[in-house]
Short mmCIF file of C-alpha atoms in Angstrom, two decimals:
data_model
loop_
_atom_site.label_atom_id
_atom_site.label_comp_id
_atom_site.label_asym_id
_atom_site.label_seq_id
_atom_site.Cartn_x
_atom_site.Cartn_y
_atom_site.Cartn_z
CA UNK C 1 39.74 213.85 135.77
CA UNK C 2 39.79 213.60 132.06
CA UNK C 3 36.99 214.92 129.87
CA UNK C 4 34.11 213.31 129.16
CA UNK C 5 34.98 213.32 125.29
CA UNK C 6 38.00 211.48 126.16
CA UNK C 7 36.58 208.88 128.63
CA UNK C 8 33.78 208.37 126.33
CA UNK C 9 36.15 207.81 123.64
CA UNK C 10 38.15 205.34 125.84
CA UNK C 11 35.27 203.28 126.44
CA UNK C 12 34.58 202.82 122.53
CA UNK C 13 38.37 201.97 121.94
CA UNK C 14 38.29 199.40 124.54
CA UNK C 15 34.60 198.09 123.71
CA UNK C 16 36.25 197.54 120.37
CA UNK C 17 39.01 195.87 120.79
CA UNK C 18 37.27 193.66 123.52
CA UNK C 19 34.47 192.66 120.90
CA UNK C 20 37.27 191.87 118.11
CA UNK C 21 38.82 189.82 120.86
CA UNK C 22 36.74 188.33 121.99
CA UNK C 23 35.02 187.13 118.72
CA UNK C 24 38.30 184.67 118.20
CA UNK C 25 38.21 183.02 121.61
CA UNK C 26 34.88 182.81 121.17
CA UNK C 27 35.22 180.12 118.81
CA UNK C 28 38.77 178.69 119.40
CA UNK C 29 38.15 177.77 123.26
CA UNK C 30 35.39 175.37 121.71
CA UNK C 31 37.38 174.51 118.77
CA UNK C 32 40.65 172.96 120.69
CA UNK C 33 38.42 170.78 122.48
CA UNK C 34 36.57 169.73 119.46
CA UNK C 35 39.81 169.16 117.85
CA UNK C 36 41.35 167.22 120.74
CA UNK C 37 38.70 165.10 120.60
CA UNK C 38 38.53 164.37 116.95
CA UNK C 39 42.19 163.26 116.55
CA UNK C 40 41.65 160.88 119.82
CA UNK C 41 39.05 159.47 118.62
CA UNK C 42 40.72 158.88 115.16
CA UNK C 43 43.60 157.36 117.18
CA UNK C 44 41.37 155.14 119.12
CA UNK C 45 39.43 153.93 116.31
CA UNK C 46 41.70 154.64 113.18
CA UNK C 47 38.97 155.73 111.28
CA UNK C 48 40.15 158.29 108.70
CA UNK C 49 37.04 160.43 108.49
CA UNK C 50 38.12 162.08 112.27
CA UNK C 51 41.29 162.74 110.65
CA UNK C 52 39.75 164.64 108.10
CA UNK C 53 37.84 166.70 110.09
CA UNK C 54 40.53 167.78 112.18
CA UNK C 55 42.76 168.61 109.84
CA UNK C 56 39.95 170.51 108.51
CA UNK C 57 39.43 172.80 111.45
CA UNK C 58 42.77 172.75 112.61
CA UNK C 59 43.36 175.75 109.82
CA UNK C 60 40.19 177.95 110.64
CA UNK C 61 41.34 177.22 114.56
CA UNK C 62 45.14 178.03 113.75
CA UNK C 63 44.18 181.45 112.32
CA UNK C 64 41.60 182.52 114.60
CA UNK C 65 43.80 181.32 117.64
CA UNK C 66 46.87 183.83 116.57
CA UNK C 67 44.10 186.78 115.68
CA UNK C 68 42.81 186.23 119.11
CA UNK C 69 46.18 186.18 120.99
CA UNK C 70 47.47 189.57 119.09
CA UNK C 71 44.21 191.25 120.14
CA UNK C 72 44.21 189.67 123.69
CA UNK C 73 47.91 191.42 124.04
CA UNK C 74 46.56 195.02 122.72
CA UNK C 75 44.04 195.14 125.18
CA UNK C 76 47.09 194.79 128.07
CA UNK C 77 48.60 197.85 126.66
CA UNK C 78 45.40 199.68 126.87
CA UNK C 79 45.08 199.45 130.60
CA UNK C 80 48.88 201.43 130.79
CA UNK C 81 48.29 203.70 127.93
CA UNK C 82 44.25 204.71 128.21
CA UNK C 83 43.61 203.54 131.43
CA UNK C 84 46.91 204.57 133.60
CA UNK C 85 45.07 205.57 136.96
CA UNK C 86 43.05 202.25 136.84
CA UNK C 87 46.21 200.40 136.18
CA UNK C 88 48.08 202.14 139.24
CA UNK C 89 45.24 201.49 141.43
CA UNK C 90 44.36 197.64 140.59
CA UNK C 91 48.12 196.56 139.23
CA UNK C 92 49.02 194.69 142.70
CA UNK C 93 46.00 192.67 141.99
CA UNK C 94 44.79 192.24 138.64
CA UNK C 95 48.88 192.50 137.48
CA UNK C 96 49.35 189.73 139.19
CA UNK C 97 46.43 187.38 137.55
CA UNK C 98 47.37 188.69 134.13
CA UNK C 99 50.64 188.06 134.56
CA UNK C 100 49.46 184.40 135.73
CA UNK C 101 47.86 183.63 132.45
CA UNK C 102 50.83 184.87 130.54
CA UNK C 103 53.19 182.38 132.69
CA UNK C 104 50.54 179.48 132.65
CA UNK C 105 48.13 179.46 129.51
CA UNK C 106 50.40 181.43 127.26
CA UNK C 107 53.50 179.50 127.43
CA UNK C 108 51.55 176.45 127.38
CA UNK C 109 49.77 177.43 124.20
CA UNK C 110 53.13 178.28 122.49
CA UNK C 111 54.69 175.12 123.53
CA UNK C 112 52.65 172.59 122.00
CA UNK C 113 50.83 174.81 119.09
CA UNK C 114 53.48 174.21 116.75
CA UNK C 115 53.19 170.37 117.46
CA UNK C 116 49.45 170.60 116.98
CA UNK C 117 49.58 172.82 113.65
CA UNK C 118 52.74 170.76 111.97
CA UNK C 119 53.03 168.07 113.76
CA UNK C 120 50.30 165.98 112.05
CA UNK C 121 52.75 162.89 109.55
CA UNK C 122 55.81 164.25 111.68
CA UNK C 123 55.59 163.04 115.26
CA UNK C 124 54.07 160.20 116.81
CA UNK C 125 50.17 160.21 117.04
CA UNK C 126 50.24 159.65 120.49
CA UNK C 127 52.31 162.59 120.81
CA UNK C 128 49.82 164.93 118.49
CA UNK C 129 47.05 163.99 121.33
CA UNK C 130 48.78 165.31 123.72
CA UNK C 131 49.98 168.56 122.37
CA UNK C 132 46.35 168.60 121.24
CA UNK C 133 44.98 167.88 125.16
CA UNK C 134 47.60 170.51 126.13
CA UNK C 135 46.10 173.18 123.81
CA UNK C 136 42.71 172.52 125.31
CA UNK C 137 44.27 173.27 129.13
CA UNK C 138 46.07 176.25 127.74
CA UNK C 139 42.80 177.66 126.37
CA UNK C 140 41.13 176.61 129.76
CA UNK C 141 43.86 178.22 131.74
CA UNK C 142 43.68 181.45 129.76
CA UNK C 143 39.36 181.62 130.18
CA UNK C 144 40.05 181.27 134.20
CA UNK C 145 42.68 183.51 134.47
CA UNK C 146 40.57 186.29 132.46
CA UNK C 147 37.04 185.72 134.38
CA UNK C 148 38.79 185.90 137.54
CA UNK C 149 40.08 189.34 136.65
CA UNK C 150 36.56 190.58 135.28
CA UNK C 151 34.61 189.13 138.03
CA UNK C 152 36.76 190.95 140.74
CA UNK C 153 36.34 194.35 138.78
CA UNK C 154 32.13 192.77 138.94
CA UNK C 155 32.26 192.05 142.27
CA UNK C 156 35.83 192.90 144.77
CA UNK C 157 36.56 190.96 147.24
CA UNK C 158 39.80 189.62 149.09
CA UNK C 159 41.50 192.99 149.23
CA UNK C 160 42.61 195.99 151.53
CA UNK C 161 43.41 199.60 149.94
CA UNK C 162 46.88 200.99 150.90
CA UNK C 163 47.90 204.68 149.13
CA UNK C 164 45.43 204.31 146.43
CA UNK C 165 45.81 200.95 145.29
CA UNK C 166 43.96 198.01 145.94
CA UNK C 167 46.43 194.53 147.46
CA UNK C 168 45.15 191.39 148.10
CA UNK C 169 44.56 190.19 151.32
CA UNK C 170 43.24 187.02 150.33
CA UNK C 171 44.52 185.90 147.37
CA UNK C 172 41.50 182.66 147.22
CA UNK C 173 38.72 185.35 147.67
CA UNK C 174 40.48 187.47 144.64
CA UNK C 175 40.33 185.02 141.77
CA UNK C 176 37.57 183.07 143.25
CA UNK C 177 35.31 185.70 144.14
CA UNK C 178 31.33 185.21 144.47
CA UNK C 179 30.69 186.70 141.04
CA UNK C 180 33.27 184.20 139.46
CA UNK C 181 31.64 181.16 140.49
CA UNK C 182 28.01 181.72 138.31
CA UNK C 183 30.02 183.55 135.02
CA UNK C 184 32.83 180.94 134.76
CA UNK C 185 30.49 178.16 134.08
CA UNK C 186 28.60 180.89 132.43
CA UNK C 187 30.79 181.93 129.94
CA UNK C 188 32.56 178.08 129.94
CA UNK C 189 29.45 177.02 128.47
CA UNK C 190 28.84 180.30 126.04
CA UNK C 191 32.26 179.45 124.53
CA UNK C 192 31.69 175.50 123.85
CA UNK C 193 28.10 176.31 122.51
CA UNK C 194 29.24 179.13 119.95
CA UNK C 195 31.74 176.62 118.38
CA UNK C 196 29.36 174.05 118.46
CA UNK C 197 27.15 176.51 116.34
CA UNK C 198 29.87 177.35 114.16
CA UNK C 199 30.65 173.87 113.53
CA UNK C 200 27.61 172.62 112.72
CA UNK C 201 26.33 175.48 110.34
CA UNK C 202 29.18 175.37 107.84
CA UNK C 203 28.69 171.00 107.87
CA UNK C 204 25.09 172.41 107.19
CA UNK C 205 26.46 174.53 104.42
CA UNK C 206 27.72 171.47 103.02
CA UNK C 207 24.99 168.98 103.49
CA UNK C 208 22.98 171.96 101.45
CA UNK C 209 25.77 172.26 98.75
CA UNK C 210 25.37 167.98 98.52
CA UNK C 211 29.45 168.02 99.21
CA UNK C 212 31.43 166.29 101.12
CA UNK C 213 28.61 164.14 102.75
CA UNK C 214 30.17 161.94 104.90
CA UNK C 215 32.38 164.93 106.58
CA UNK C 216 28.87 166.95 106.86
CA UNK C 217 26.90 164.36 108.12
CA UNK C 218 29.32 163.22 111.15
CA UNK C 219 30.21 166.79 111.96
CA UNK C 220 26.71 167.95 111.95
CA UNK C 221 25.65 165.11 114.08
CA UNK C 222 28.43 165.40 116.77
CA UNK C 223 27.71 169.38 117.31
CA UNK C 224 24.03 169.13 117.19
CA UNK C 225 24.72 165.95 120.11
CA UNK C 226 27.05 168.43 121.94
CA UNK C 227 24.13 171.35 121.95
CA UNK C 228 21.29 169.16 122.65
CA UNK C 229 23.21 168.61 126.07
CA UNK C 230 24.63 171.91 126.55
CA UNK C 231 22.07 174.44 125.73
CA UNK C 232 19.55 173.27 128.52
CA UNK C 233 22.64 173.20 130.75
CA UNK C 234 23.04 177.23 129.79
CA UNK C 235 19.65 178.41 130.03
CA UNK C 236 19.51 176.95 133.84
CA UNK C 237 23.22 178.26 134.33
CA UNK C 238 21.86 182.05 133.01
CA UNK C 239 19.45 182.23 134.94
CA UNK C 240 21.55 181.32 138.12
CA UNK C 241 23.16 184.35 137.01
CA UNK C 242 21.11 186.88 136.36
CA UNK C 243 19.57 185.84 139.99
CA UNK C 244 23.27 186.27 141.06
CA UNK C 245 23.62 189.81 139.36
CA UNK C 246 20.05 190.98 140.35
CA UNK C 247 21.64 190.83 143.94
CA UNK C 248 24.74 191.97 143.77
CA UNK C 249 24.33 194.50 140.72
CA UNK C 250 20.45 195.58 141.29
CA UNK C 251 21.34 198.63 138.62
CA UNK C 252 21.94 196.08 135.47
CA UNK C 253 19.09 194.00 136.22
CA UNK C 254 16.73 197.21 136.13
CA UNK C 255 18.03 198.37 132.89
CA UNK C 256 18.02 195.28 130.79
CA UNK C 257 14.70 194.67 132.38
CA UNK C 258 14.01 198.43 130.39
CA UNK C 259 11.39 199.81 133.41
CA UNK C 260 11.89 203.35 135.08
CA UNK C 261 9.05 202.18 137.58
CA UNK C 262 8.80 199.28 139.36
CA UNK C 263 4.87 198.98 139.56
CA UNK C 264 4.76 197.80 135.37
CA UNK C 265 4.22 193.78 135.37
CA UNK C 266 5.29 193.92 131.99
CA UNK C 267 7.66 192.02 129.85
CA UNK C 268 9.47 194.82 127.43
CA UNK C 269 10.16 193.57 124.06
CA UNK C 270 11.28 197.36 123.10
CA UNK C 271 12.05 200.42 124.88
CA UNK C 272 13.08 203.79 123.37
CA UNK C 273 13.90 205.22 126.69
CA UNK C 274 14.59 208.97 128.08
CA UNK C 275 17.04 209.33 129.85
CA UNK C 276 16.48 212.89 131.01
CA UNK C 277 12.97 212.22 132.10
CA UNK C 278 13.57 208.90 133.49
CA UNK C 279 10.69 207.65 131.08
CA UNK C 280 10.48 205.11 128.04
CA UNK C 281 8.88 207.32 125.10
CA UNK C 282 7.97 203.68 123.35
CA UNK C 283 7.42 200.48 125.24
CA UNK C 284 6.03 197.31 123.99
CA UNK C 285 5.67 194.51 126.21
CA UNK C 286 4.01 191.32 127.02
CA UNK C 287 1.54 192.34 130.15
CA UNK C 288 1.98 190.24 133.10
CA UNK C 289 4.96 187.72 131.71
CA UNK C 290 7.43 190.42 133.34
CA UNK C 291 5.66 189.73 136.78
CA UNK C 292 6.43 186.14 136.52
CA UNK C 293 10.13 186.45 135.56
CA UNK C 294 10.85 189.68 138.34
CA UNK C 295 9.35 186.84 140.80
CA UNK C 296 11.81 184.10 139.58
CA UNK C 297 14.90 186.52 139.63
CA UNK C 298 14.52 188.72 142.71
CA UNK C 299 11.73 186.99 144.89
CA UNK C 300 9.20 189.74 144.53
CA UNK C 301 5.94 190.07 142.20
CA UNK C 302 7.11 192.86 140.35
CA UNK C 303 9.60 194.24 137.79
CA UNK C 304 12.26 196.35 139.67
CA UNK C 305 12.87 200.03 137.65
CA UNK C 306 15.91 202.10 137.12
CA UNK C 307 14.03 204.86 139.79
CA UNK C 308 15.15 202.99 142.41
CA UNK C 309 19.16 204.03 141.81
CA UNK C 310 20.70 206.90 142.43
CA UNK C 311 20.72 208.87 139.36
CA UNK C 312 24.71 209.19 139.56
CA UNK C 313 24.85 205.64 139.44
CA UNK C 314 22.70 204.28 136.89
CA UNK C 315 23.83 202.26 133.41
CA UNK C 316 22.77 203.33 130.04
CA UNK C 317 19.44 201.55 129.23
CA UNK C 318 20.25 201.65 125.52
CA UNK C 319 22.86 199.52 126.08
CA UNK C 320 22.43 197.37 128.84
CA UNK C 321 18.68 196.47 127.47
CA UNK C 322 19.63 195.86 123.86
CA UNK C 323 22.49 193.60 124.79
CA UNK C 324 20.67 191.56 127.13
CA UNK C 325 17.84 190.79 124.45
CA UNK C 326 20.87 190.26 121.72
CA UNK C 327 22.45 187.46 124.18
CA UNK C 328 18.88 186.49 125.24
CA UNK C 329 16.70 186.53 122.27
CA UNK C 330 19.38 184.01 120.00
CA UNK C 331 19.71 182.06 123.23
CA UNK C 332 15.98 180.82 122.75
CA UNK C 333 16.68 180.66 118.93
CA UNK C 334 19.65 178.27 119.29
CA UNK C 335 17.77 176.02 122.35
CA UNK C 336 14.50 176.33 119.60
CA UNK C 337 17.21 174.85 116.76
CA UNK C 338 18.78 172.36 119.22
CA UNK C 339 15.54 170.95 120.10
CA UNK C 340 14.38 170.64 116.42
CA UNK C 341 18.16 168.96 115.48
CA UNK C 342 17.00 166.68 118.21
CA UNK C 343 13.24 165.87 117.22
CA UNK C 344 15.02 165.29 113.51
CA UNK C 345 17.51 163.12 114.53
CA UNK C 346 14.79 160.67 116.68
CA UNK C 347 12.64 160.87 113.19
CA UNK C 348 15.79 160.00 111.13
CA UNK C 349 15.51 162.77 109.25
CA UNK C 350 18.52 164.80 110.45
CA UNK C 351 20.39 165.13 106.99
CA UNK C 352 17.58 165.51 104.68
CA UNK C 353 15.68 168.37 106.06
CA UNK C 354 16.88 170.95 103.50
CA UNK C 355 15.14 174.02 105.46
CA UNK C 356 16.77 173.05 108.46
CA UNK C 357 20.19 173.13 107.16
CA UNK C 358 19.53 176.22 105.78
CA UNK C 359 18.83 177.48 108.83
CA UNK C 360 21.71 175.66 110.07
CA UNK C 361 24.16 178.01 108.18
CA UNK C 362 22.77 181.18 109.22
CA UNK C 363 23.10 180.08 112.63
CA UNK C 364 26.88 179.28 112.64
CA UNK C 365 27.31 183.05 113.96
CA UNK C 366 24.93 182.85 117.10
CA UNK C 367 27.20 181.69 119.43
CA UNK C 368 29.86 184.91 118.91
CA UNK C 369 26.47 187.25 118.53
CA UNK C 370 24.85 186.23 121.90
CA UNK C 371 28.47 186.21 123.81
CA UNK C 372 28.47 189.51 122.58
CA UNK C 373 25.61 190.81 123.45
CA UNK C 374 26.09 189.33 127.07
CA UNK C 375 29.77 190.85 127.27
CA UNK C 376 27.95 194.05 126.55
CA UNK C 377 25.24 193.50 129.55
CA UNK C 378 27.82 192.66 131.77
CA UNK C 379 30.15 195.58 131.06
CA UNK C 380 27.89 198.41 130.18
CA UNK C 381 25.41 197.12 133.33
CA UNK C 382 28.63 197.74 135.45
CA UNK C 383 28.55 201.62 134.50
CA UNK C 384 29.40 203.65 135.82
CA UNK C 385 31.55 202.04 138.02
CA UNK C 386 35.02 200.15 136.17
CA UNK C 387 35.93 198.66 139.09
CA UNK C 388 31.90 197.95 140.78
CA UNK C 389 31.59 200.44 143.94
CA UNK C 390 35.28 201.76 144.03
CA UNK C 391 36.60 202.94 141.23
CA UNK C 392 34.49 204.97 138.81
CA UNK C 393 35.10 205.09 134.76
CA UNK C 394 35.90 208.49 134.71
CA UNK C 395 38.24 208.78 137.60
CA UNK C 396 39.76 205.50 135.79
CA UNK C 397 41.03 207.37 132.33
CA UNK C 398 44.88 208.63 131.61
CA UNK C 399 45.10 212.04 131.04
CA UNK C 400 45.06 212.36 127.14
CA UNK C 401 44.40 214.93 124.52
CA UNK C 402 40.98 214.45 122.74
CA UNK C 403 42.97 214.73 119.29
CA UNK C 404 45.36 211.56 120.95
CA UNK C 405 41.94 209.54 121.81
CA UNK C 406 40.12 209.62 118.44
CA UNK C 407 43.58 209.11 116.07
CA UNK C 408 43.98 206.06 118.18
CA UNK C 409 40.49 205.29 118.34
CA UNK C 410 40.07 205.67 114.58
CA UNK C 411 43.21 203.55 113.90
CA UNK C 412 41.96 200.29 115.91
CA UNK C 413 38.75 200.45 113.91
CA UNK C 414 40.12 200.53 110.67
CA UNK C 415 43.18 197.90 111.13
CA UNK C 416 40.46 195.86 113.11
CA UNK C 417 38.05 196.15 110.22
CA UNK C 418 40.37 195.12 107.97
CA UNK C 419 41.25 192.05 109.94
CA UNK C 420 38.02 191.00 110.57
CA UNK C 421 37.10 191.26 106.75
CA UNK C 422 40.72 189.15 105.81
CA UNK C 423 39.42 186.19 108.98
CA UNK C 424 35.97 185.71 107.33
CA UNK C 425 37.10 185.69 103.32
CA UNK C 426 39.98 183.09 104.87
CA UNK C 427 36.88 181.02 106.48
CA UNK C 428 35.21 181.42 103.68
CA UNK C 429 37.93 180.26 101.15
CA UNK C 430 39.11 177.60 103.17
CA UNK C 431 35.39 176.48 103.18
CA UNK C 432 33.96 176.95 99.45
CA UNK C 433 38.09 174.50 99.07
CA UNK C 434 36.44 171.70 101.56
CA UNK C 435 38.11 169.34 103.13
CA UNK C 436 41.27 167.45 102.18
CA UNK C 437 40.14 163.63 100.51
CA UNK C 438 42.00 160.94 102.49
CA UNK C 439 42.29 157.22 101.47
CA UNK C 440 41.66 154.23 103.59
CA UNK C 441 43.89 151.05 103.99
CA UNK C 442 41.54 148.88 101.64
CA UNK C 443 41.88 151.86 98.82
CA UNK C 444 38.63 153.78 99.43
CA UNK C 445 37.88 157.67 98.96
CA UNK C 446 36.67 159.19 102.38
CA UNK C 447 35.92 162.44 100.55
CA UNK C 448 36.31 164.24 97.46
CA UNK C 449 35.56 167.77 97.12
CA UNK C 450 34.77 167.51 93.97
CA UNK C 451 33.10 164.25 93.75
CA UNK C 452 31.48 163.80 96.62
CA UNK C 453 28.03 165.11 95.07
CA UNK C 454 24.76 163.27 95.85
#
């Protein structure tokens, strides 16, 4: 077994370079929908303001899409080079869906990219839609391929151990296992409502800047239309969930719940707990609101507490409650901003409330923040178990020097640091530069930059 310096380690590497990933799908899932459906539109209706805004977000999308692929392919490595004895014992199974999303999304993604990115004045516009429509299945493809491989390690199913490894023995109960069905939708959802966020605060940034109006104004109103659908859609879907992993995974739901007892009725807004006593040294809570939501997610009339595991086999609280209000805390902020977007839009006031575009712009980053703090819950709620009731993280670590683990360690953070700083000054150059102008038939401006000023 390695040492706990070097697991621990391990675990921050990974956590990393998952966040960073993840951060780029995030937003580009979303984003090749919203741009399929922008240049069909245009198509159908020839109306040259859809063609401005996809060629607009076809260069944040094209840049985020390759970060997201080179850090999706360093996390592969990881499994052989950090996480060798976990590779050996799930590579018959979770090989084989990896390798499915190379042979299906990737290759589908790098066939019809190019056409997408250049293709635009070069190829026939019925032929841009479907490289476009492609993109969006390649994207689609990819999401399946890589929930189907987390659920499993969430929740096994379908397979028989032989010498230490784990083989299928029913390949439709391996990538559609129980857990799969509630966090595909789950996460499905997460991805097209942090885009939608993202899309509508930087049109907000520009209905607040008075530029580029008519770009603003449509954009705005077709992502605040999409989340006005979809964030209802998500809180029900959560909560299916969370019922779901309260089952299955009674561990995560007693630490983001942040109770060592089970007989507090509370709701915990913040814990500072002890682990070593089994105690929170602060706790403030709502009294009673806890009773009603332990009812809703397990049946019973009281908050379930982190007592009832086995000490061996409890999560971190720290973790696992903090995410879980990150994820669930902006969720009520973006259904709070949805439901005002709709209110505003009824009252025909949608593109003149200043304070709500304001608001707008600071939350374009929601989305990525709450599938973050959720990918957190999830993972760090699985502890301390990588693959859930077989394989534990320890016993899942390659045998490396503690000098190896914190070089590498240190490296990742810096290079991803530095990549992350270069993706948001490109956003935010290719934003402050605005949108191309285009020119109708009859000889009218769509959009100026630099003249488009109320």
């Amino acid at each position: 077994m390695a040492s706990p310096a070097v697991v621990d380690i391990s675990r921050w590497q990974f956590a990393v370079t998952a966040v960073f990933h993840m951060s780029f799908p995030a937003l580009t899932v979303g984003l090749s929908l919203f741009l399929a459906v922008m240049y069909t539109v245009y198509l159908r209706t020839g109306n040259p303001l859809y063609l401005q805004i996809f060629r607009f977000w076809k260069k944040i999308f094209a840049v985020g899409f390759g970060l997201g692929v080179v850090a999706g392919t360093v996390m592969t490595f990881e499994f052989g080079l950090n996480w060798g004895r976990y590779a050996h014992a799930v590579g018959p199974i979770l090989g084989v869906t990896i390798g499915m999303e190379v042979i299906t999304a990737f290759f589908l993604e790098a066939g019809f990219i190019g056409i997408m990115l250049y293709g635009d004045g070069r190829v026939r516009p019925r032929t841009m839609a479907f490289a476009c429509w492609m993109l969006v299945v390649g994207t689609l493809l990819s999401t399946t391929w890589i929930l189907s491989a987390n659920s499993w390690m969430q929740d096994p199913s379908g397979f028989a151990e032989v010498g230490g490894q784990f083989r299928a023995s029913d390949w439709w109960q391996v990538l559609f296992n129980p857990a799969f069905s509630y966090r595909y939708p789950h996460i499905l959802l997460a991805v097209l409502i942090s885009a939608g966020w993202f899309i509508g605060g930087i049109a907000a940034w520009y209905l607040v800047k008075q530029r580029a109006l008519p770009f603003a104004r449509r954009t705005l109103s077709i992502a605040l239309g999409v989340l006005a659908v979809l964030m209802p859609v998500q809180l029900y879907v959560g909560d299916l969930t969370a019922v779901f992993m309260g089952a299955h995974q009674p561990a995560k739901l007693e630490a983001f719940e942040g109770n060592w007892k089970s007989d507090n009725n509370g709701y915990n807004l913040l814990v500072v707990p002890d682990t070593d006593k089994g105690e929170n040294k602060v706790q403030v809570a709502i009294p009673h609101l806890g009773a009603v939501i332990g009812k809703d997610l397990s049946g019973k009339a009281h908050v379930p507490g982190l007592l009832q595991t086995p000490e061996d086999e409890r999560p971190d609280m720290w973790s696992v409650f903090y995410g879980f209000r990150a994820m669930y805390f902006t969720a009520l902020a973006m259904f709070g901003m949805a439901f005002t977007g709709l209110v505003l839009r009824l009252r025909g006031r949608l593109y003149t409330a200043r304070r709500f575009h304001r608001l707008m712009v600071w939350m374009a980053p929601a989305g990525v923040v709450a599938i973050s703090g959720g990918w957190i819950t999830a993972e760090a709620g699985r502890q301390p178990w990588v693959v859930y009731g077989l394989i534990r993280t320890g016993d899942a670590v390659s045998h490396l020097s503690l000098g190896a683990a914190i070089a590498s360690l240190t490296g990742f953070v810096t290079v991803y640091l530095l990549l992350l700083g270069l993706w948001i000054r490109y956003i935010v150059r290719t934003v402050r530069t605005g949108p191309e102008h285009l020119v109708t038939d009859a000889g009218t401006t769509v959009h100026s930059p630099e003249t488009s000023h109320a």
